[in-house]
C-alpha cells in the first residue's frame, strides 16, 4: 500500500549529511576589503569622473539639483567601464513596480551588428532612460493597455550595483518607473517626492530655531524578520509553494512557549547561511549589522545600519533578494510571509525612522534632559500629531492579506495605531500638557547585586513590544509594517505626514511669535498640540482587551481587516494631503488602492483554491486509506473474536470527521467558484466575508484529523517536522 512515503523521505533527506556539507561554510572574509566592491559608490565616481562633471553630479546626488545630459554621458562611460571590469555583460534598469517586488529588463552592453561585428552601446541616454514593456506590471488603471508605454528613469541618488550570477554579471541601475504621462507606476517616485516635502518643512522649522542645514532627510533602518525551512519540506507543501504560508498544520505541543529560540545559539547551517548573506550584502554596499534568532523556532532577523530613506528602501529590497537567493545554496527556503505558521509569531519589518540634517544632526535625539531640548520636543511633538491625525493612513499602508494575520495576533502589534513613548518621555509630555516643563526622569544605574558585574546605565524608557509605533531612544519604530512588504510606501507616508505636521507647527509658532518671545511661543505650541493629540499616546499593554475598549472610548480607529483599512488610502482627506505635498495625485492614489485591493483578492483566492485542492488530493485520500486499514482490521478482528471496540471508535470518529471535512470543503469549492461580483472590490469583499470563513472551517477539521490519522499516512510535512527537524 502506498503510504506517505514522501513525508518520511523528506525527513530522511533533511537529516542525512549533505554532500557538500563543507560547502555550507562560506570562506571567511574581511569586511573592510569587500564592503561595497559590487556597488558604484560616490568615491569611485569621484575618482573616475572629470572634476567638473563630478562636481555637477554631486550637486544632483546631495542637493537634488537637475541633471545635465553631458553629465549623464560621462557617468555612463564610467559606469560601463566599472561594470565590465567586474565581468558585467549586461545592464538593467532596476525598479520597484507596484507589485512590491523589484523588476528588471536586461540589455546587453554589446550589440551584434550585421557585418558580424559588435558595437558597445551604453550612452547617457541608455543610462538615464529606459522603456520596458510596461504592460505586464500593475498600473491600477493609470495606464490602459493600449498605452503600454512606461519609462524607467535613472535615480542618481542611489548607487548602481552588480548582481552576480554563475553565468555572468549584470549592472543594475536604480530607476524610477512612470507612465508616459508622468504618473508614478512605482514605489520609488513618491518616496523621492516625499523626501522633498520633508526637506522643505524641516528647513522651515530649523530656520525658526536658527539652525543652518543644507538639507533635511529622513533616515530608515528596517529590521527584517524571516523563517528558514528546509527545501525538502517546503516543496512537499503545496500551500507553502503557492501561498507562502501553511494553510494546514496542527500546532505541535512544543511551539515557542519555552522561549528557547530567541537569541539562542544559531545552528551551524543557519549561521553559515547568515554569514554568506551578509558577505553578499556587504559586497553590494548594504551595511547589515545585527543577526539573531527570533522568538519562533526557525525564525530569524537581520538589521542594517540606517541610511537615508531612498537608499535604505533600495537596500531593503536587495536584502530580501539576497536572503531568498542565498537560501537555495544551503538547501533552505527563506519565507517572508507575515504569518507562515499559525500559533507561532509572525514576521514583521520593524521600520526605524528618524529625521536628520545632512550634517548629521538627528532631530529626534532627546539627549539626557529631553525637557530642555526644544528642538527635539518640536519634532517629537510633530510626530505625535502626525500619527494621531493620520492613524488611518498608517494603518492603510500596512494592510495586506498576510499582515491581517499578524495585527492583533500573538506578538504582533494590534490593529489600533498608538504611540509608545517610554517612561521618561511620557513624564515629560504629562508635564507639557499642563504647560510647564520641570524635569526629566533619570534612567539611573542598575545594580545587579554582585560586585563582579559592572553597574549598567538604565535606559530612561523601557521597551514595549506591544506598541505598533514606539519611540526607541532616538528614532521611532513603526513595527506594524509587514515582513513581505516594501518599506517605500510606509516611509513615503511617514515623510509626508511629518512634513504636514511640521508645517502646521511652524505656522502656529510663526503666528505666536508675533506676540510672544520664542521660548513662550514654542511652549504654547507644544502644549496645545500635545493636548490636542494626547489620545494617541499609550504606554500600556497593546494586546489587552482593556486597551481595545479604551481605544474605542478615545475614538481611535480599530481597523481589523485590510478591507476596512484600504478605503482610507484614497479618502478625501488623504487625497488632499498627498496632493498638497505633491507626493501622490488622486489618480496615483486611486491606482494604488485598486492594486492593493486586487492583491488582497488574488492572494486569498489562491489560498482558497489551494486549500480545496489539498483537501481533495492529499488529505481526503490519506484519511480514506487509514479508514480502509482500520476497516480491514475490524473485519478480521471480528472473525477472530478480538476485542475491536477501540478500533471501531477511532474508525467511527475518523469517518464522521471525514464527512464534515468533505462537506466543509464542498462549501469552500462552491464559494471559490463564485467571485462575489465583477469589480475587484466586490471580489475582495467576497474573499473577506466568504472565502476566509470557509477556509478556516476546513482547516479546523483537517488539523483535528492530523492528530488522529496514522503518522505514516499524513501526506505532508507537519509543523513538528518543518520547525524542529534540522
Ligand atoms: P532593536 O532590535 O533593539 O530595535 P536593532 O539594532 O535590531 O535594535 O535595530 C535598530 C534599527 O534601528 C537598526 O536598523 C538601526 O540602524 C536603526 N536606527 C538607529 N538609529 C536610527 C535613526 N536615527 N534613523 C533610522 N533608523 C535608525
Ligand atoms: Mg526593533
Coordinates of N, CA and C in Angstrom, one line a residue, residues 225-230 233 246 250-267 270 274 292-301 332-333 335 337 339-347 410-411 718-726:
X225 N 12.5 40.3 9.5 CA 12.3 39.0 10.1 C 11.9 38.0 9.0
X226 N 12.3 36.8 9.2 CA 12.1 35.7 8.2 C 12.2 34.3 8.8
X227 N 11.6 33.4 8.1 CA 11.7 32.0 8.5 C 12.6 31.2 7.6
X228 N 13.3 30.2 8.0 CA 14.0 29.3 7.2 C 13.5 27.9 7.3
X229 N 13.2 27.3 6.2 CA 12.6 26.0 6.2 C 13.4 25.2 5.2
X230 N 13.7 23.9 5.5 CA 14.5 23.1 4.6 C 13.7 22.9 3.3
X233 N 11.2 20.0 2.9 CA 9.8 20.2 3.4 C 9.0 21.2 2.6
X246 N 1.5 28.2 5.5 CA 0.8 26.9 5.7 C -0.7 27.1 5.9
X250 N -1.5 21.2 12.4 CA -1.8 21.3 13.9 C -0.6 21.9 14.6
X251 N -0.8 22.7 15.5 CA 0.3 23.3 16.3 C 0.9 22.2 17.2
X252 N 2.2 22.0 17.2 CA 2.8 21.0 18.0 C 2.8 21.3 19.5
X253 N 2.9 20.3 20.3 CA 2.9 20.5 21.8 C 3.9 21.5 22.2
X254 N 5.0 21.5 21.5 CA 6.1 22.5 21.8 C 6.1 23.5 20.7
X255 N 5.8 24.7 21.0 CA 5.8 25.8 20.0 C 6.9 26.7 20.4
X256 N 6.6 27.9 20.7 CA 7.6 28.9 21.2 C 7.5 29.1 22.7
X257 N 6.6 28.3 23.3 CA 6.4 28.6 24.8 C 7.6 28.6 25.6
X258 N 8.6 27.7 25.3 CA 9.8 27.6 26.1 C 10.7 28.8 25.9
X259 N 10.4 29.6 24.8 CA 11.2 30.8 24.5 C 12.7 30.4 24.4
X260 N 12.9 29.2 23.9 CA 14.3 28.7 24.0 C 15.0 29.0 22.7
X261 N 14.4 29.8 21.8 CA 15.0 30.0 20.5 C 15.5 31.4 20.4
X262 N 14.8 32.4 21.0 CA 15.2 33.8 20.9 C 16.6 34.0 21.4
X263 N 17.4 34.6 20.6 CA 18.8 34.9 21.0 C 19.5 33.6 21.3
X264 N 18.9 32.4 21.1 CA 19.6 31.2 21.3 C 20.8 31.1 20.4
X265 N 21.7 30.0 20.6 CA 22.8 29.9 19.7 C 22.3 29.6 18.4
X266 N 22.9 30.1 17.4 CA 22.5 29.9 16.0 C 23.1 28.6 15.4
X267 N 22.3 27.7 14.9 CA 22.9 26.4 14.4 C 23.9 26.7 13.2
X270 N 22.5 27.4 9.6 CA 21.9 28.8 9.5 C 22.9 29.9 9.7
X274 N 23.7 32.8 7.2 CA 23.7 34.2 7.5 C 25.0 34.9 7.1
X292 N 20.1 37.7 14.6 CA 19.9 36.8 15.7 C 18.6 36.0 15.4
X293 N 18.5 35.0 16.3 CA 17.3 34.2 16.2 C 16.1 35.0 16.7
X294 N 14.9 34.7 16.2 CA 13.7 35.4 16.7 C 13.0 34.4 17.7
X295 N 11.8 34.9 18.1 CA 11.1 34.1 19.1 C 10.6 32.8 18.7
X296 N 10.1 32.7 17.5 CA 9.5 31.4 17.0 C 10.7 30.5 16.5
X297 N 10.5 29.2 16.6 CA 11.5 28.3 16.1 C 11.6 28.5 14.6
X298 N 12.8 28.5 14.0 CA 13.0 28.7 12.6 C 12.9 30.1 12.1
X299 N 12.8 31.0 13.1 CA 12.6 32.4 12.7 C 13.9 33.3 13.1
X300 N 14.2 34.2 12.2 CA 15.5 34.9 12.4 C 15.3 36.4 12.0
X301 N 16.3 37.2 12.2 CA 16.2 38.6 11.9 C 17.5 39.1 11.4
X332 N 17.8 25.6 1.8 CA 16.8 26.2 2.6 C 15.9 27.1 1.8
X333 N 14.7 27.4 2.3 CA 13.9 28.4 1.6 C 13.6 29.5 2.6
X335 N 11.4 32.3 4.0 CA 10.0 32.7 3.8 C 9.7 34.0 4.5
X337 N 6.6 35.6 4.4 CA 5.2 35.8 4.7 C 5.0 36.3 6.1
X339 N 2.8 35.5 8.2 CA 2.3 34.5 9.2 C 2.4 33.2 8.5
X340 N 3.6 32.6 8.4 CA 3.7 31.3 7.7 C 3.1 30.2 8.6
X341 N 3.1 30.3 9.9 CA 2.7 29.2 10.7 C 1.7 29.7 11.8
X342 N 0.5 29.2 11.8 CA -0.5 29.6 12.8 C 0.0 29.2 14.2
X343 N -0.3 30.0 15.1 CA 0.1 29.7 16.5 C 1.5 30.1 16.9
X344 N 2.3 30.5 15.9 CA 3.6 31.0 16.2 C 3.7 32.5 15.8
X345 N 4.7 33.1 16.3 CA 4.8 34.5 16.0 C 4.9 34.7 14.5
X346 N 4.4 35.8 14.0 CA 4.5 36.1 12.6 C 5.8 37.0 12.4
X347 N 6.0 37.4 11.2 CA 7.2 38.2 10.9 C 6.8 39.6 10.5
X410 N -0.8 37.0 18.3 CA 0.1 36.7 19.4 C 1.1 37.7 19.8
X411 N 2.0 38.1 19.0 CA 3.1 39.0 19.4 C 3.0 40.3 18.7
X718 N 4.7 18.0 8.7 CA 3.9 18.6 9.8 C 4.7 19.8 10.3
X719 N 4.1 20.6 11.2 CA 4.8 21.7 11.8 C 6.0 21.2 12.6
X720 N 5.8 20.0 13.2 CA 6.9 19.5 14.0 C 8.1 19.2 13.1
X721 N 7.8 18.6 12.0 CA 8.9 18.3 11.0 C 9.6 19.6 10.6
X722 N 8.8 20.5 10.1 CA 9.3 21.7 9.5 C 10.1 22.6 10.5
X723 N 9.6 22.6 11.7 CA 10.2 23.6 12.6 C 11.3 23.0 13.5
X724 N 11.2 21.6 13.7 CA 12.1 21.0 14.7 C 13.1 20.0 14.1
X725 N 12.9 19.5 12.9 CA 13.8 18.6 12.3 C 14.8 19.4 11.5
X726 N 16.1 19.3 12.0 CA 17.1 20.1 11.3 C 18.3 19.3 10.9

